């Protein structure tokens, strides 16, 4: 699916500068494939605008050590109100962030005057198509007062003095006073001490008089440099927000990319509802920041939109790599395809809303952005491998034969890694379409057969009172997609629920497991067993040729549901326990839905809940070979 990517370009051997260079470089490439791929990446530095991610650029957070003249260009920071550090009390305006650098040990004081408090509210805006689950709803003010919404985001924190910092610097302290006798609050005495966590703090209070705010920057041993923050007060709503809840989940990855989804944006699944249609037709509102878990410098400010926004090692998805989808439970949600990732690496994906989703910054109600807790995910394994093909093309590809397949036309519920052949550059971009067309063509045969069953008759003449042909058709589609598009897992994984397949083939790196390996998995007996030696879908072995892979088997319920939903005349049957069932279908773990121990589009996001009620069925043993594609 994904092109080979930035770290892997195709070099025409004959285009290399000189013959001696050619010979030595090819030799060294063959001997040191990793070096070759890294060298390749360097050569594209100057053409690829995304390339700086490859280099370990110092982030803003690693910038300098003593503040000095550095003036960050933050979103929403109206330079006119960037005051001078000092102990004077500075004045905040409605929805206009006050932004300052503050050295460790210093205190800043701010005020939001009663005149601003009694000012006009900002004009109403359309907002999101419907409120999000758990989204903040404003309290009612005391009579004669107004609610003031105060938010603090730390945009920069002091940087660690050592390469391996011990934790994060201390959080800024935020104090809010409503008493004219405490105009410089610098402790919880007579003021509210607002908790600040991960670089974020917020407070709403009902008031009618001037409000005074103090910000104190503590000293942190082992860290040098300044903090930078945005402090905003608003009578309309919080400028910046953070919810201590995950908004999203990870579905699957391959070596270089991952698929993530937000939670459902609404519980509405009726396509005639206006809320449903607004979510689906308006531009996606969420963005996602993806960053490697190895870099600790974001810890301490990870809940702050302005910090994430300026964090150089972050990959930002929103303008691209995202779309609305109904996958899974048929409810609107947003899909993110994060690319340019490294293999075997752990990342965070933080769902955010940029500003109010259509505008951001100074003067915009909610213009400072909303952040949720990150989703934690790991990419599949895969070093890079170099391959010199027959026409002397030197190709560098991830040594992993599982590739993400999603956004299909027929198998709409498929969104996971499937067997692939990264060496075949023609195949890679059409892998999803190839699987989808295969499933769609199998379906054509089935629908012809179904058309011969008296489905749409009076209910007494129907094959079942509980199920009709619509149900049979749906069950067949789900089952067909799951069995014809196997869910692929790292071959190196030894999880007990994984079924080895295609052991009969050579690995994509050219190694032949059955002749070159002492691994008992590749014994003659195993390799000649149909359920180990080949794939369940023969097209995979002939057209894709992925080499040996491991499959997360389709959940048993997909088979039972098919048998239960379709007329007996179609003669569907599931293999019996102990007679092939365990080589064909898997059991849901019943606990966490990730990692899945079996593959089911029905159990997609809801986890095991959808898969209960198994085993109560009497299952026919009859096989209808025309439809049951290699049940074993
Ligand atoms: C507040 O709104 C009123 C009525 O719409 C308008 O006359 C007045 O000029 C506004 N005040 C400010 C400061 O914008
Ligand atoms: C965001 O704010 C801008 C400026 O106030 C406004 O025009 C726009 O309608 C707002 N967007 C939404 C989705 O409410
Ligand atoms: C604020 O309090 C801290 C101790 O909590 C103190 O070090 C600092 O000097 C105080 N700042 C002002 C301006 O009072
Ligand atoms: C806002 O006010 C309500 C009602 O007093 C309170 O329950 C809530 O915790 C407050 N939220 C914040 C962020 O201060
Ligand atoms: C998203 O869904 C997860 C799992 O159901 C839940 O724990 C979390 O609270 C939800 N988050 C939001 C923001 O609704
Ligand atoms: C991320 O998830 C993995 C696997 O579930 C877990 O081992 C790890 O501790 C998590 N990391 C964090 C930082 O939550
Ligand atoms: C999914 O397919 C649609 C058209 O079928 C396309 O517009 C969209 O960009 C695709 N999304 C991704 C993430 O590839
Ligand atoms: C049964 O009727 C439905 C709706 O009227 C139609 O979509 C479907 O194709 C019909 N099925 C058969 C097998 O005739
Ligand atoms: C089949 O049954 C479902 C309920 O199980 C019903 O919604 C649907 O309309 C039925 N389809 C036909 C073609 O009768
Ligand atoms: C080829 O890949 C297989 C499976 O990942 C591995 O066991 C084998 O050592 C690899 N061979 C080479 C030459 O790297
Ligand atoms: C192994 O591969 C050979 C050649 O492709 C084929 O003839 C044979 O049937 C395969 N065996 C199995 C068990 O898939
Ligand atoms: C690549 O895959 C395509 C599609 O399956 C196939 O037609 C072609 O022969 C393959 N090329 C190579 C070099 O294996």
Tab-separated table of N, CA, C and O in Angstrom, residues 196-257:
chain	number	residue	atom	x	y	z
A	196	UNK	N	-1.582	22.330	38.073
A	196	UNK	CA	-1.022	22.372	36.718
A	196	UNK	C	-0.361	21.013	36.485
A	196	UNK	O	0.449	20.567	37.291
A	197	UNK	N	-0.757	20.345	35.415
A	197	UNK	CA	-0.247	18.992	35.158
A	197	UNK	C	0.063	18.831	33.671
A	197	UNK	O	-0.761	19.182	32.826
A	198	UNK	N	1.243	18.333	33.382
A	198	UNK	CA	1.622	18.141	31.985
A	198	UNK	C	1.619	19.463	31.217
A	198	UNK	O	1.380	19.498	30.021
A	199	UNK	N	1.862	20.569	31.943
A	199	UNK	CA	1.906	21.877	31.287
A	199	UNK	C	0.539	22.482	31.052
A	199	UNK	O	0.386	23.363	30.209
A	200	UNK	N	-0.458	22.025	31.801
A	200	UNK	CA	-1.810	22.541	31.593
A	200	UNK	C	-2.517	22.745	32.921
A	200	UNK	O	-2.474	21.872	33.802
A	201	UNK	N	-3.204	23.885	33.073
A	201	UNK	CA	-4.049	24.127	34.235
A	201	UNK	C	-5.238	24.970	33.825
A	201	UNK	O	-5.146	25.780	32.896
A	202	UNK	N	-6.392	24.746	34.478
A	202	UNK	CA	-7.571	25.548	34.152
A	202	UNK	C	-8.470	25.716	35.350
A	202	UNK	O	-8.449	24.931	36.299
A	203	UNK	N	-9.245	26.796	35.304
A	203	UNK	CA	-10.161	27.110	36.403
A	203	UNK	C	-11.318	27.930	35.848
A	203	UNK	O	-11.118	28.837	35.035
A	204	UNK	N	-12.540	27.611	36.283
A	204	UNK	CA	-13.643	28.544	36.012
A	204	UNK	C	-14.204	29.031	37.343
A	204	UNK	O	-14.371	28.256	38.277
A	205	UNK	N	-14.418	30.319	37.432
A	205	UNK	CA	-14.969	30.873	38.673
A	205	UNK	C	-16.063	31.863	38.351
A	205	UNK	O	-16.028	32.534	37.315
A	206	UNK	N	-17.028	31.943	39.255
A	206	UNK	CA	-18.108	32.925	39.117
A	206	UNK	C	-17.673	34.183	39.864
A	206	UNK	O	-17.393	34.130	41.056
A	207	UNK	N	-17.550	35.309	39.142
A	207	UNK	CA	-17.036	36.547	39.749
A	207	UNK	C	-17.732	37.779	39.184
A	207	UNK	O	-18.375	37.717	38.117
A	208	UNK	N	-17.545	38.922	39.882
A	208	UNK	CA	-18.011	40.192	39.336
A	208	UNK	C	-16.969	41.295	39.457
A	208	UNK	O	-17.153	42.389	38.970
A	209	UNK	N	-15.854	40.994	40.160
A	209	UNK	CA	-14.838	42.035	40.360
A	209	UNK	C	-13.538	41.650	39.645
A	209	UNK	O	-13.465	40.616	38.995
A	210	UNK	N	-12.510	42.487	39.807
A	210	UNK	CA	-11.206	42.202	39.194
A	210	UNK	C	-10.681	40.837	39.669
A	210	UNK	O	-10.863	40.459	40.819
A	211	UNK	N	-10.014	40.151	38.775
A	211	UNK	CA	-9.409	38.860	39.122
A	211	UNK	C	-7.886	39.002	38.999
A	211	UNK	O	-7.394	39.588	38.027
A	212	UNK	N	-7.154	38.491	39.998
A	212	UNK	CA	-5.687	38.606	40.011
A	212	UNK	C	-5.054	37.222	39.901
A	212	UNK	O	-5.518	36.270	40.532
A	213	UNK	N	-4.010	37.159	39.105
A	213	UNK	CA	-3.402	35.856	38.827
A	213	UNK	C	-1.900	35.943	39.045
A	213	UNK	O	-1.251	36.915	38.621
A	214	UNK	N	-1.337	34.953	39.704
A	214	UNK	CA	0.110	34.875	39.884
A	214	UNK	C	0.649	33.591	39.276
A	214	UNK	O	0.015	32.537	39.365
A	215	UNK	N	1.805	33.691	38.623
A	215	UNK	CA	2.458	32.510	38.056
A	215	UNK	C	3.882	32.462	38.573
A	215	UNK	O	4.639	33.434	38.429
A	216	UNK	N	4.232	31.370	39.198
A	216	UNK	CA	5.563	31.217	39.768
A	216	UNK	C	6.276	30.059	39.066
A	216	UNK	O	5.700	28.993	38.869
A	217	UNK	N	7.534	30.313	38.655
A	217	UNK	CA	8.334	29.279	37.985
A	217	UNK	C	9.338	28.711	38.982
A	217	UNK	O	10.251	29.415	39.394
A	218	UNK	N	9.162	27.462	39.394
A	218	UNK	CA	10.066	26.887	40.397
A	218	UNK	C	11.435	26.566	39.817
A	218	UNK	O	11.590	26.457	38.597
A	219	UNK	N	12.399	26.403	40.689
A	219	UNK	CA	13.715	25.898	40.284
A	219	UNK	C	13.645	24.383	40.197
A	219	UNK	O	13.062	23.742	41.053
A	220	UNK	N	14.251	23.795	39.170
A	220	UNK	CA	14.329	22.338	39.084
A	220	UNK	C	15.779	21.933	38.910
A	220	UNK	O	16.418	22.329	37.937
A	221	UNK	N	16.280	21.133	39.860
A	221	UNK	CA	17.667	20.665	39.770
A	221	UNK	C	17.823	19.845	38.501
A	221	UNK	O	16.939	19.047	38.160
A	222	UNK	N	18.888	20.035	37.785
A	222	UNK	CA	19.143	19.233	36.592
A	222	UNK	C	18.560	19.839	35.326
A	222	UNK	O	18.686	19.259	34.256
A	223	UNK	N	17.878	20.987	35.449
A	223	UNK	CA	17.289	21.617	34.262
A	223	UNK	C	17.711	23.077	34.209
A	223	UNK	O	17.761	23.752	35.233
A	224	UNK	N	18.008	23.540	33.023
A	224	UNK	CA	18.388	24.944	32.906
A	224	UNK	C	17.506	25.619	31.874
A	224	UNK	O	16.923	24.959	31.008
A	225	UNK	N	17.422	26.937	31.988
A	225	UNK	CA	16.644	27.679	31.014
A	225	UNK	C	15.288	28.084	31.565
A	225	UNK	O	14.974	27.879	32.733
A	226	UNK	N	14.492	28.647	30.669
A	226	UNK	CA	13.272	29.347	31.074
A	226	UNK	C	12.024	28.527	30.733
A	226	UNK	O	12.091	27.528	30.027
A	227	UNK	N	10.924	28.981	31.247
A	227	UNK	CA	9.621	28.494	30.810
A	227	UNK	C	9.030	29.554	29.883
A	227	UNK	O	9.335	30.734	29.985
A	228	UNK	N	8.141	29.134	28.998
A	228	UNK	CA	7.297	30.080	28.265
A	228	UNK	C	5.877	29.561	28.402
A	228	UNK	O	5.643	28.355	28.357
A	229	UNK	N	4.938	30.495	28.628
A	229	UNK	CA	3.561	30.030	28.834
A	229	UNK	C	2.578	30.959	28.143
A	229	UNK	O	2.925	32.088	27.755
A	230	UNK	N	1.354	30.476	27.990
A	230	UNK	CA	0.223	31.300	27.560
A	230	UNK	C	-0.821	31.254	28.662
A	230	UNK	O	-1.304	30.171	29.019
A	231	UNK	N	-1.168	32.429	29.167
A	231	UNK	CA	-2.216	32.537	30.180
A	231	UNK	C	-3.383	33.276	29.546
A	231	UNK	O	-3.200	34.361	28.983
A	232	UNK	N	-4.570	32.696	29.591
A	232	UNK	CA	-5.699	33.336	28.929
A	232	UNK	C	-6.915	33.330	29.834
A	232	UNK	O	-7.204	32.327	30.496
A	233	UNK	N	-7.612	34.463	29.868
A	233	UNK	CA	-8.877	34.547	30.598
A	233	UNK	C	-9.956	34.881	29.581
A	233	UNK	O	-9.715	35.625	28.626
A	234	UNK	N	-11.135	34.304	29.789
A	234	UNK	CA	-12.208	34.513	28.818
A	234	UNK	C	-13.551	34.466	29.523
A	234	UNK	O	-13.743	33.677	30.459
A	235	UNK	N	-14.463	35.296	29.072
A	235	UNK	CA	-15.834	35.221	29.592
A	235	UNK	C	-16.685	34.328	28.696
A	235	UNK	O	-17.842	34.071	28.990
A	236	UNK	N	-16.113	33.845	27.594
A	236	UNK	CA	-16.874	33.054	26.611
A	236	UNK	C	-16.665	31.550	26.762
A	236	UNK	O	-17.561	30.762	26.457
A	237	UNK	N	-15.500	31.142	27.166
A	237	UNK	CA	-15.193	29.708	27.283
A	237	UNK	C	-13.692	29.536	27.404
A	237	UNK	O	-12.928	30.482	27.178
A	238	UNK	N	-13.244	28.322	27.753
A	238	UNK	CA	-11.808	28.098	27.911
A	238	UNK	C	-11.076	28.296	26.593
A	238	UNK	O	-11.480	27.759	25.565
A	239	UNK	N	-9.990	29.063	26.662
A	239	UNK	CA	-9.164	29.251	25.464
A	239	UNK	C	-8.491	27.935	25.098
A	239	UNK	O	-8.560	27.484	23.965
A	240	UNK	N	-7.849	27.286	26.082
A	240	UNK	CA	-7.209	25.978	25.861
A	240	UNK	C	-7.868	24.961	26.784
A	240	UNK	O	-8.315	25.311	27.880
A	241	UNK	N	-7.945	23.705	26.321
A	241	UNK	CA	-8.552	22.644	27.129
A	241	UNK	C	-7.711	21.391	27.059
A	241	UNK	O	-6.999	21.151	26.075
A	242	UNK	N	-7.818	20.611	28.116
A	242	UNK	CA	-7.179	19.286	28.120
A	242	UNK	C	-8.111	18.344	28.862
A	242	UNK	O	-8.600	18.669	29.950
A	243	UNK	N	-8.387	17.185	28.281
A	243	UNK	CA	-9.214	16.177	28.937
A	243	UNK	C	-8.367	14.969	29.300
A	243	UNK	O	-7.673	14.421	28.439
A	244	UNK	N	-8.457	14.601	30.556
A	244	UNK	CA	-7.670	13.475	31.062
A	244	UNK	C	-8.334	12.159	30.663
A	244	UNK	O	-8.719	11.348	31.504
A	245	UNK	N	-8.504	11.967	29.368
A	245	UNK	CA	-9.165	10.792	28.813
A	245	UNK	C	-8.565	10.548	27.450
A	245	UNK	O	-8.243	11.507	26.749
A	246	UNK	N	-8.482	9.293	27.093
A	246	UNK	CA	-7.987	8.951	25.773
A	246	UNK	C	-9.104	9.233	24.776
A	246	UNK	O	-10.250	8.895	25.046
A	247	UNK	N	-8.800	9.853	23.660
A	247	UNK	CA	-9.821	9.990	22.619
A	247	UNK	C	-9.289	9.307	21.378
A	247	UNK	O	-8.741	9.947	20.481
A	248	UNK	N	-9.454	8.000	21.339
A	248	UNK	CA	-9.008	7.299	20.150
A	248	UNK	C	-8.436	5.951	20.481
A	248	UNK	O	-8.292	5.594	21.652
A	249	UNK	N	-8.152	5.202	19.459
A	249	UNK	CA	-7.564	3.889	19.649
A	249	UNK	C	-6.772	3.511	18.417
A	249	UNK	O	-6.953	4.052	17.334
A	250	UNK	N	-5.878	2.579	18.671
A	250	UNK	CA	-4.959	2.100	17.653
A	250	UNK	C	-5.536	0.802	17.104
A	250	UNK	O	-6.012	-0.035	17.861
A	251	UNK	N	-5.489	0.602	15.804
A	251	UNK	CA	-6.027	-0.614	15.213
A	251	UNK	C	-4.914	-1.556	14.763
A	251	UNK	O	-4.857	-2.697	15.176
A	252	UNK	N	-4.003	-1.086	13.955
A	252	UNK	CA	-2.938	-1.967	13.503
A	252	UNK	C	-1.849	-1.111	12.850
A	252	UNK	O	-2.068	0.059	12.533
A	253	UNK	N	-0.695	-1.744	12.660
A	253	UNK	CA	0.414	-1.020	12.036
A	253	UNK	C	1.112	-1.956	11.074
A	253	UNK	O	0.873	-3.168	11.073
A	254	UNK	N	1.967	-1.386	10.249
A	254	UNK	CA	2.983	-2.194	9.588
A	254	UNK	C	4.317	-1.595	10.023
A	254	UNK	O	4.382	-0.901	11.049
A	255	UNK	N	5.375	-1.847	9.270
A	255	UNK	CA	6.675	-1.390	9.750
A	255	UNK	C	6.759	0.132	9.810
A	255	UNK	O	7.325	0.687	10.740
A	256	UNK	N	6.198	0.806	8.820
A	256	UNK	CA	6.396	2.255	8.709
A	256	UNK	C	5.164	3.102	8.953
A	256	UNK	O	5.221	4.316	8.843
A	257	UNK	N	4.015	2.462	9.174
A	257	UNK	CA	2.822	3.285	9.320
A	257	UNK	C	1.847	2.642	10.291
A	257	UNK	O	1.994	1.480	10.663
